[in-house]
Coordinates of C-alpha atoms in Angstrom, one line a residue:
M5 CA 125.6 62.1 126.5
S6 CA 123.7 64.9 124.6
H7 CA 120.9 64.3 122.2
T8 CA 120.4 66.9 119.4
R9 CA 117.4 67.3 117.1
A10 CA 117.8 69.3 114.0
F11 CA 115.2 71.6 112.5
P12 CA 114.2 71.2 108.9
E13 CA 116.0 73.2 106.2
G14 CA 114.2 76.5 105.7
F15 CA 112.5 76.4 109.1
L16 CA 112.1 80.1 110.3
F17 CA 112.9 81.3 113.8
G18 CA 111.3 84.6 114.9
A19 CA 109.7 86.6 117.6
A20 CA 106.4 88.5 117.6
T21 CA 105.0 91.8 119.0
A22 CA 102.0 94.0 118.5
A23 CA 101.8 97.8 117.8
Y24 CA 99.7 98.9 120.8
Q25 CA 101.7 96.7 123.2
I26 CA 105.1 98.1 122.4
E27 CA 105.1 101.3 120.3
G28 CA 104.0 104.0 122.6
A29 CA 103.9 107.5 121.0
A30 CA 100.2 107.1 121.3
F31 CA 99.3 110.6 120.1
E32 CA 102.5 111.6 118.2
D33 CA 102.9 112.3 114.5
G34 CA 99.2 112.2 113.7
R35 CA 98.2 109.0 115.5
K36 CA 94.8 109.2 117.1
A37 CA 92.9 107.1 119.6
S38 CA 92.3 103.4 119.1
I39 CA 89.7 101.4 121.1
W40 CA 92.5 100.4 123.4
D41 CA 93.4 104.0 124.2
T42 CA 89.8 104.4 125.2
F43 CA 89.3 101.1 127.0
S44 CA 92.5 101.5 129.1
R45 CA 91.0 104.7 130.5
V46 CA 87.7 103.0 131.5
P47 CA 87.8 102.8 135.3
D48 CA 88.9 99.3 136.6
A49 CA 89.2 97.9 133.1
V50 CA 93.0 97.5 133.2
I51 CA 95.2 96.6 136.2
N52 CA 96.7 99.7 137.7
A53 CA 95.0 101.8 135.1
D54 CA 98.0 101.1 132.8
N55 CA 97.9 102.1 129.2
G56 CA 100.0 102.0 126.0
D57 CA 100.9 105.7 125.9
V58 CA 104.6 104.9 126.3
A59 CA 104.7 101.1 126.5
C60 CA 108.2 100.1 125.4
D61 CA 108.8 103.3 123.4
H62 CA 109.5 101.2 120.4
Y63 CA 108.4 104.0 118.1
H64 CA 111.5 105.9 119.1
R65 CA 113.8 102.9 119.8
Y66 CA 112.9 100.6 116.9
A67 CA 116.5 100.8 115.5
D68 CA 118.0 99.6 118.7
D69 CA 115.3 96.9 119.1
V70 CA 116.2 95.6 115.6
Q71 CA 119.8 95.3 116.7
V72 CA 118.7 93.2 119.7
M73 CA 116.8 91.0 117.2
K74 CA 119.9 90.7 115.1
S75 CA 122.0 89.8 118.1
L76 CA 119.6 87.0 118.9
G77 CA 119.9 85.7 115.4
L78 CA 116.2 86.1 114.6
Q79 CA 115.4 85.3 111.0
T80 CA 112.0 86.9 110.9
Y81 CA 110.1 89.4 113.0
R82 CA 106.3 89.4 113.2
F83 CA 104.9 92.9 114.0
S84 CA 101.6 94.7 113.5
T85 CA 100.9 98.0 111.9
S86 CA 98.6 100.4 113.8
W87 CA 95.4 101.3 111.8
S88 CA 95.1 104.3 114.2
R89 CA 98.6 105.5 113.2
V90 CA 98.3 104.9 109.4
R91 CA 94.7 106.1 108.9
P92 CA 93.8 108.0 112.1
D93 CA 90.1 107.9 112.9
G94 CA 89.8 105.6 110.0
G95 CA 90.1 108.6 107.6
P96 CA 92.8 109.8 105.1
L97 CA 96.2 108.3 105.0
N98 CA 98.7 109.7 107.5
P99 CA 102.1 109.9 105.8
R100 CA 104.0 110.3 109.1
G101 CA 102.5 107.1 110.4
V102 CA 103.3 105.2 107.2
D103 CA 106.9 106.5 107.3
F104 CA 107.5 104.9 110.6
Y105 CA 106.7 101.4 109.2
K106 CA 108.9 102.2 106.1
R107 CA 111.8 102.9 108.4
L108 CA 111.1 99.8 110.5
V109 CA 111.0 97.6 107.5
D110 CA 114.2 99.1 106.0
E111 CA 115.9 98.5 109.4
L112 CA 114.8 94.9 109.4
L113 CA 115.9 94.3 105.8
D114 CA 119.3 95.9 106.5
A115 CA 119.7 93.5 109.4
G116 CA 118.8 90.5 107.3
I117 CA 115.5 89.9 109.1
L118 CA 112.3 89.0 107.2
P119 CA 109.4 91.4 107.9
W120 CA 106.2 89.5 108.8
L121 CA 103.4 92.0 108.8
T122 CA 100.1 91.7 110.6
L123 CA 97.5 94.2 109.6
Y124 CA 95.2 94.0 112.6
H125 CA 96.1 93.2 116.2
W126 CA 93.1 94.6 117.9
D127 CA 93.7 98.4 117.8
L128 CA 90.6 99.6 115.8
P129 CA 90.4 103.4 115.5
Q130 CA 88.0 104.6 118.1
A131 CA 86.2 106.8 115.5
L132 CA 85.2 103.6 113.7
Q133 CA 84.0 101.9 116.9
D134 CA 81.8 105.0 117.4
R135 CA 80.2 104.0 114.1
G136 CA 79.6 100.4 115.2
G137 CA 83.1 98.9 115.0
W138 CA 83.3 95.3 113.9
T139 CA 79.6 94.9 114.3
V140 CA 78.9 96.7 111.1
R141 CA 79.8 95.7 107.6
E142 CA 81.4 99.1 106.7
T143 CA 84.4 98.2 108.9
S144 CA 85.3 95.2 106.8
D145 CA 85.4 97.5 103.7
L146 CA 87.5 100.1 105.5
F147 CA 89.9 97.5 106.8
T148 CA 90.5 96.3 103.2
E149 CA 91.2 99.9 102.1
Y150 CA 93.7 100.3 105.0
A151 CA 95.3 97.0 104.0
L152 CA 95.7 98.2 100.4
D153 CA 97.2 101.5 101.7
M154 CA 99.8 99.5 103.6
H155 CA 100.5 97.4 100.5
D156 CA 101.0 100.6 98.5
A157 CA 103.6 101.7 101.0
L158 CA 105.4 98.4 101.7
G159 CA 104.5 96.0 99.0
D160 CA 107.8 96.3 97.3
R161 CA 109.6 95.2 100.5
V162 CA 107.2 93.1 102.5
N163 CA 106.1 89.7 101.0
V164 CA 104.3 88.1 104.0
W165 CA 101.0 89.6 104.9
T166 CA 98.8 88.4 107.8
T167 CA 95.3 89.9 107.9
L168 CA 94.1 89.3 111.4
N169 CA 95.6 88.3 114.7
E170 CA 93.3 86.1 116.9
P171 CA 89.8 87.2 115.7
W172 CA 88.3 85.2 118.6
C173 CA 89.8 87.7 120.9
S174 CA 88.7 90.8 118.9
S175 CA 85.1 89.4 118.7
F176 CA 83.9 87.3 121.5
L177 CA 86.4 88.3 124.2
S178 CA 85.9 92.0 123.2
Y179 CA 82.2 92.3 122.3
T180 CA 80.7 89.4 124.3
A181 CA 82.8 89.0 127.4
G182 CA 83.7 92.7 127.9
A183 CA 87.2 91.7 128.8
H184 CA 89.0 93.5 126.0
A185 CA 88.2 96.7 124.0
P186 CA 85.6 97.9 123.4
G187 CA 84.3 96.0 126.4
H188 CA 80.8 95.2 125.4
Y189 CA 78.6 92.4 126.7
S190 CA 76.5 91.1 123.8
Q191 CA 76.3 87.7 122.2
A192 CA 74.9 89.2 119.0
E193 CA 77.8 91.8 118.8
G194 CA 80.4 89.0 119.3
M195 CA 78.9 87.0 116.4
L196 CA 78.6 90.0 114.2
A197 CA 82.2 91.1 114.9
A198 CA 83.5 87.6 114.2
H199 CA 81.8 87.5 110.8
H200 CA 82.9 91.0 109.8
L201 CA 86.5 90.3 110.8
L202 CA 86.5 87.2 108.7
L203 CA 84.8 89.1 105.8
G204 CA 87.5 91.8 106.0
H205 CA 90.1 89.0 105.9
G206 CA 88.7 87.4 102.8
Q207 CA 88.2 90.7 101.0
T208 CA 91.8 91.7 101.7
V209 CA 93.3 88.4 100.6
R210 CA 91.4 88.7 97.3
E211 CA 92.5 92.2 96.7
L212 CA 96.1 91.6 97.6
R213 CA 96.2 88.4 95.5
A214 CA 94.9 90.3 92.5
R215 CA 97.7 92.8 92.9
D216 CA 100.5 90.4 93.4
A217 CA 100.2 86.6 93.1
S218 CA 103.6 86.1 94.6
L219 CA 102.6 87.4 98.1
N220 CA 102.4 85.0 101.0
L221 CA 98.9 85.7 102.5
G222 CA 97.2 84.3 105.5
L223 CA 95.8 84.9 109.0
T224 CA 96.6 83.9 112.5
L225 CA 94.2 82.1 114.8
N226 CA 94.5 81.3 118.5
L227 CA 93.7 77.6 118.9
T228 CA 93.4 75.2 121.7
V229 CA 93.0 71.5 122.5
A230 CA 89.8 70.8 124.5
D231 CA 90.2 67.5 126.5
A232 CA 87.1 66.1 128.2
V233 CA 87.7 65.3 131.9
D234 CA 86.1 61.9 131.4
P235 CA 86.0 60.8 127.7
T236 CA 83.3 58.3 128.6
N237 CA 81.0 60.9 130.2
P238 CA 78.5 62.5 127.6
A239 CA 78.4 65.7 129.6
D240 CA 82.1 66.1 129.6
L241 CA 82.4 65.2 125.9
D242 CA 79.7 67.8 125.1
A243 CA 81.5 70.5 127.1
A244 CA 84.7 69.7 125.1
R245 CA 82.8 69.8 121.8
R246 CA 81.4 73.2 122.6
I247 CA 84.8 74.7 123.6
D248 CA 86.4 73.3 120.4
G249 CA 83.5 74.6 118.3
Q250 CA 83.3 78.1 119.7
F251 CA 87.0 78.6 120.0
N252 CA 88.5 76.7 117.0
R253 CA 85.9 75.6 114.5
W254 CA 83.9 78.9 114.4
F255 CA 87.0 80.3 112.6
L256 CA 88.6 77.3 111.0
D257 CA 85.5 76.1 109.2
P258 CA 84.6 79.4 107.4
V259 CA 88.2 79.9 106.3
F260 CA 88.8 76.4 105.1
R261 CA 85.3 75.0 104.4
G262 CA 83.2 78.1 103.6
S263 CA 80.6 77.3 106.3
Y264 CA 80.0 77.9 110.0
P265 CA 79.7 74.8 112.1
A266 CA 76.0 73.8 112.3
D267 CA 76.2 72.4 115.8
I268 CA 77.6 75.6 117.2
I269 CA 75.0 77.7 115.4
Q270 CA 72.4 75.6 117.2
D271 CA 74.2 76.0 120.5
F272 CA 74.2 79.8 119.9
R273 CA 70.5 79.7 119.0
N274 CA 69.8 77.8 122.3
A275 CA 71.6 80.6 124.2
D276 CA 70.1 83.6 122.4
A277 CA 67.8 83.0 119.4
E278 CA 67.5 86.7 118.7
A279 CA 71.2 87.1 118.5
V280 CA 71.5 84.3 115.9
L281 CA 68.7 86.0 113.8
R282 CA 70.7 89.3 113.8
W283 CA 73.8 87.4 112.8
Q284 CA 72.0 85.5 110.0
D285 CA 70.7 88.8 108.6
A286 CA 74.3 90.1 108.4
V287 CA 75.7 87.0 106.6
Q288 CA 75.0 88.0 103.0
P289 CA 75.0 85.7 99.9
G290 CA 78.6 85.3 98.8
D291 CA 80.2 86.2 102.1
L292 CA 81.3 82.7 102.9
E293 CA 82.8 82.3 99.5
V294 CA 84.9 85.4 100.1
I295 CA 85.9 84.3 103.6
A296 CA 87.1 81.0 102.1
T297 CA 89.4 82.7 99.6
P298 CA 92.5 80.4 99.5
I299 CA 95.4 81.4 101.7
D300 CA 99.0 80.4 101.7
T301 CA 99.7 80.3 105.4
L302 CA 97.9 79.7 108.7
G303 CA 99.4 81.1 111.8
V304 CA 98.7 79.1 114.9
N305 CA 98.9 80.8 118.3
Y306 CA 99.1 78.3 121.1
Y307 CA 99.5 78.9 124.8
H308 CA 97.6 76.2 126.6
G309 CA 95.0 73.5 126.4
E310 CA 91.7 73.1 128.2
F311 CA 90.6 70.3 130.6
I312 CA 86.9 70.7 130.5
G313 CA 83.8 69.0 132.0
G314 CA 80.1 69.3 132.2
T315 CA 80.0 69.3 136.0
P316 CA 81.7 71.6 138.6
P317 CA 85.2 70.6 139.9
L318 CA 85.8 70.0 143.6
V319 CA 88.4 72.8 143.5
N320 CA 88.4 75.6 140.9
P321 CA 91.7 75.8 139.0
P322 CA 93.4 79.2 138.5
G323 CA 91.9 81.4 135.7
G324 CA 93.6 83.4 133.1
D325 CA 91.5 86.6 133.3
A326 CA 93.0 89.7 134.8
P327 CA 91.5 90.3 138.3
T328 CA 90.0 93.6 137.3
V329 CA 87.1 95.2 139.4
R330 CA 85.1 95.7 136.2
P331 CA 83.0 92.6 135.5
I332 CA 83.9 90.0 132.9
A333 CA 81.3 87.8 131.3
S334 CA 81.9 84.4 129.5
P335 CA 83.3 84.8 126.0
F336 CA 81.5 81.6 125.1
P337 CA 77.8 82.2 124.3
A338 CA 77.0 78.5 124.8
H339 CA 78.6 78.4 128.3
E340 CA 76.0 76.6 130.3
N341 CA 77.6 73.7 132.2
L342 CA 81.1 74.4 131.1
Y343 CA 83.6 73.9 133.9
W344 CA 87.4 73.9 133.9
H345 CA 89.1 71.2 136.0
E346 CA 92.6 70.8 137.5
R347 CA 94.9 68.0 136.1
G348 CA 98.1 68.7 138.0
L349 CA 100.1 70.3 135.2
P350 CA 102.5 73.1 135.8
R351 CA 101.1 76.6 135.3
T352 CA 102.5 80.0 134.3
T353 CA 101.7 83.1 136.3
M354 CA 98.8 83.7 134.0
G355 CA 97.3 80.5 135.4
W356 CA 97.7 78.8 132.1
E357 CA 98.7 75.1 132.0
V358 CA 102.0 74.2 130.5
Q359 CA 101.2 71.4 128.0
P360 CA 103.6 71.3 125.1
E361 CA 102.5 67.8 123.9
A362 CA 99.1 69.3 123.1
L363 CA 100.7 71.6 120.5
T364 CA 101.9 68.5 118.6
D365 CA 98.3 67.1 118.7
L366 CA 96.8 70.4 117.7
L367 CA 99.1 70.8 114.7
E368 CA 98.3 67.3 113.5
R369 CA 94.6 67.9 113.9
V370 CA 94.7 71.2 112.0
S371 CA 96.8 69.7 109.3
T372 CA 94.7 66.6 108.9
E373 CA 91.3 68.3 109.0
Y374 CA 92.0 71.6 107.4
S375 CA 95.4 72.7 106.0
A376 CA 97.1 69.7 104.4
E377 CA 94.7 69.2 101.5
P378 CA 94.8 72.8 100.2
G379 CA 98.5 72.9 100.8
V380 CA 98.4 75.6 103.4
A381 CA 101.7 75.9 105.4
L382 CA 101.5 76.1 109.2
Y383 CA 103.6 78.4 111.4
I384 CA 103.6 78.8 115.1
T385 CA 103.0 82.6 115.2
E386 CA 102.8 82.9 118.9
N387 CA 103.8 80.7 121.8
G388 CA 105.1 82.0 125.1
A389 CA 104.8 82.2 128.9
A390 CA 104.6 84.8 131.6
Y391 CA 106.6 84.2 134.8
D392 CA 107.6 86.4 137.7
D393 CA 111.0 87.4 136.4
V394 CA 113.5 88.7 139.0
P395 CA 116.3 90.9 137.4
V396 CA 119.6 90.8 139.1
V397 CA 122.8 92.8 138.5
E398 CA 125.9 90.7 137.8
D399 CA 129.2 92.2 136.6
G400 CA 127.4 95.5 136.1
E401 CA 124.7 94.1 133.7
T402 CA 121.1 93.2 134.3
R403 CA 120.4 89.4 134.1
V404 CA 117.2 87.5 134.3
H405 CA 117.6 83.8 135.1
D406 CA 114.2 82.6 133.9
I407 CA 114.7 78.9 133.8
E408 CA 111.0 78.2 133.7
R409 CA 110.7 80.1 130.4
V410 CA 113.8 78.4 129.0
E411 CA 112.1 75.0 129.7
F412 CA 108.9 76.3 128.2
V413 CA 110.5 77.4 125.0
E414 CA 112.5 74.2 124.6
G415 CA 109.6 72.0 125.5
H416 CA 107.4 73.6 122.8
L417 CA 110.1 73.6 120.2
A418 CA 110.4 69.9 120.9
A419 CA 106.7 69.5 120.4
V420 CA 107.0 71.3 117.0
L421 CA 109.7 68.8 116.0
D422 CA 107.4 66.0 117.1
A423 CA 104.8 67.3 114.7
V424 CA 107.4 67.6 111.9
D425 CA 108.3 63.9 112.6
R426 CA 104.7 63.1 112.1
G427 CA 104.9 64.6 108.6
I428 CA 103.1 67.9 109.5
D429 CA 104.1 70.9 107.3
V430 CA 105.3 73.3 110.1
R431 CA 107.7 75.9 108.7
G432 CA 108.5 78.3 111.5
Y433 CA 108.2 79.3 115.2
F434 CA 107.7 82.8 116.6
Y435 CA 108.2 83.3 120.3
W436 CA 105.7 85.7 122.1
S437 CA 107.0 88.1 122.9
L438 CA 110.3 89.7 121.9
L439 CA 109.9 92.3 124.6
D440 CA 108.1 92.5 127.9
N441 CA 105.1 94.8 127.1
F442 CA 101.6 96.0 127.8
E443 CA 99.6 92.8 128.4
W444 CA 96.1 94.1 127.6
A445 CA 93.8 94.0 130.7
W446 CA 96.8 92.9 132.8
G447 CA 98.6 96.1 132.1
Y448 CA 102.3 95.7 132.9
E449 CA 101.8 93.1 135.5
K450 CA 102.8 90.1 133.3
R451 CA 106.0 89.7 131.5
F452 CA 106.2 87.4 128.4
G453 CA 109.4 88.7 126.8
I454 CA 112.7 87.0 126.1
V455 CA 114.1 90.5 126.5
H456 CA 113.5 92.3 129.8
V457 CA 112.3 95.9 129.7
D458 CA 112.8 98.2 132.6
Y459 CA 109.8 100.4 132.1
A460 CA 111.3 103.3 134.1
T461 CA 114.5 103.5 132.1
Q462 CA 113.5 101.6 128.9
E463 CA 116.7 99.5 129.3
R464 CA 116.6 96.2 127.4
S465 CA 118.3 93.1 128.8
V466 CA 118.3 89.7 127.1
K467 CA 117.0 87.1 129.5
D468 CA 118.4 83.6 129.8
S469 CA 115.5 82.4 127.7
G470 CA 116.6 84.8 125.0
L471 CA 120.1 83.4 125.2
A472 CA 118.8 79.8 125.0
Y473 CA 116.6 80.7 122.0
A474 CA 119.6 82.3 120.3
R475 CA 121.6 79.1 120.8
V476 CA 118.8 77.0 119.2
I477 CA 118.7 79.4 116.2
A478 CA 122.5 79.4 115.8
E479 CA 122.7 75.7 115.9
R480 CA 119.4 75.1 114.1
A481 CA 118.9 72.3 116.5
L482 CA 117.4 71.6 119.9
V483 CA 119.7 70.1 122.5
A484 CA 118.1 67.8 125.0
P485 CA 117.5 69.5 128.4
A486 CA 120.3 67.5 130.1
A487 CA 122.8 69.1 127.8
A488 CA 121.2 72.4 127.2
A489 CA 122.6 74.2 130.3
D490 CA 126.2 73.6 129.1
A491 CA 125.3 74.9 125.6
L492 CA 124.0 78.3 126.5
P493 CA 125.9 81.0 124.6
A494 CA 127.8 83.6 126.5
A495 CA 126.1 86.9 127.0

C-alpha cells in the first residue's frame, strides 16, 4: 500500500547550475579570464588538468537545455551570471555578455520557468584578483557595480536575486586552504575575503532594495550539522563547536545578528593573532550594519553532516578533497585537534556521508536561531550527490539507472517535508545539479547531474533520478520508496 506525502501549495521545485561549470565559451564574445580559468591551468591543481573552456557548452546550447528543464517540469532554474563575461577584467560592461543572459532569461520565461539569478558563484575576474581579489575592499564596491549592471539589464524580467553562493568556499577554501581559486594559503586572506564578500552582499542588497522594493533578495550559504563523536566528552564538544562556528556561524551571525561570533574570533586569534589584527583593521565602522541589511530569502546548501571529535579516529574516514598533487591546507584556521570519524553511514563517491535527517535538524536550527523571527524564507538551493554513473544504450537511447541518486533525492525531499511538518518555513528545493559538469578541483571526474552529459558529443540524457524528480514535481508529492519504483514516468 503506497503512502503519499504532498508538498505545500506554492512550494517550488527547481535545479541549479553555475556559469563556469557549464557555460564553456571561455574566451568568446568578449569574455576574459576568471580566477578559475587561471587556477585550472596551475599544474596539479585540477584532476586531469581539466578546465571550463568547453564544459557543457551551455553558452551555445542553452535553448535546448531549457527545453530539457521544461520536459522535467522544473518550476524554477537557479543559474549564475559570469562577472568575467559581463564586465571582463572587471572593467566596462560587455554588451555581448549581457545579451547571453537576456536570451537565457527570455527562454526560461517562454518555458514558464522562474529565473533565479545568482550574481557570484566563484568566478572573479582574474584582473581583479591581480589587484588583491576579495582581500581588498575595492572588490566589494566593484561587485556592487556589477550587480547593478545586471539589474539594469534584467531587472524587468528577474525578480529573485541571490548575491553570493557559498562564501565559505570563496574565502576560506580558496584563500586559506588553497583548494579552490585563487589557491592561496593564508588565514588572514581567508578572513579578509569572507568579510569583503559579506560586505559586497550587504551593499548590493541595499542598492537593489532602494531601486525596487518588490525584489526577492538574499544569499546562499553552505551549512552543515556538526555532531560530536561523544556528546559527554569536552574535547569532542569543543571540536563540534569550532566546526559549527567556522563553517556556519561565521556567516550566519553577521547576516542575521550584525556581529561575528566572539568565540571563533578568539579561536582565530589563538591560531594566528596577526591575521586577526589585519582582519580587525579591515572591518570598518558601519560594515556590520551593512552586512546585516534585511534579506527576504536564505538559500541553504546542504550535502552532508560532520561527525567530529577532538582525538584521532582508529581508522580515517574517506575525505571529500580532490586527490590533487598540489598541496591542500585546512580551510579551518582553528583546526588543531579536529578529527573526522566514521559512523557507518552510506557515502557518495565524493566520500560524503548520506544523512538526510540532518537536513531536517539543520533547517529547524536555522529557523529557530536565525530566520524565523525576521520572517526570512528558507529554500534548499543546492542538494545533490555524485555517483559512478554507468550509461547504457537501451532501445537506441542512452539510459542511466542511478538508483542511489534516486534514493538520495527522495530521502532529502522527505527530510524537507519533515521540516515543513515541524512548522519550518521552507518554500522550495533545487537539486544540484541539472547537468553533469566541471566539478572544480575534481574536473570532470564526478557527476552530480540528473541529466547525463557525454562530454565528447555534448549529448544530454535524462537519468532515472531526473525521471523520478519529474514524477515528484508532476504529482507535487513524494511517494514512499516501496511505491516509488512503480510510479516512475515513462521516458
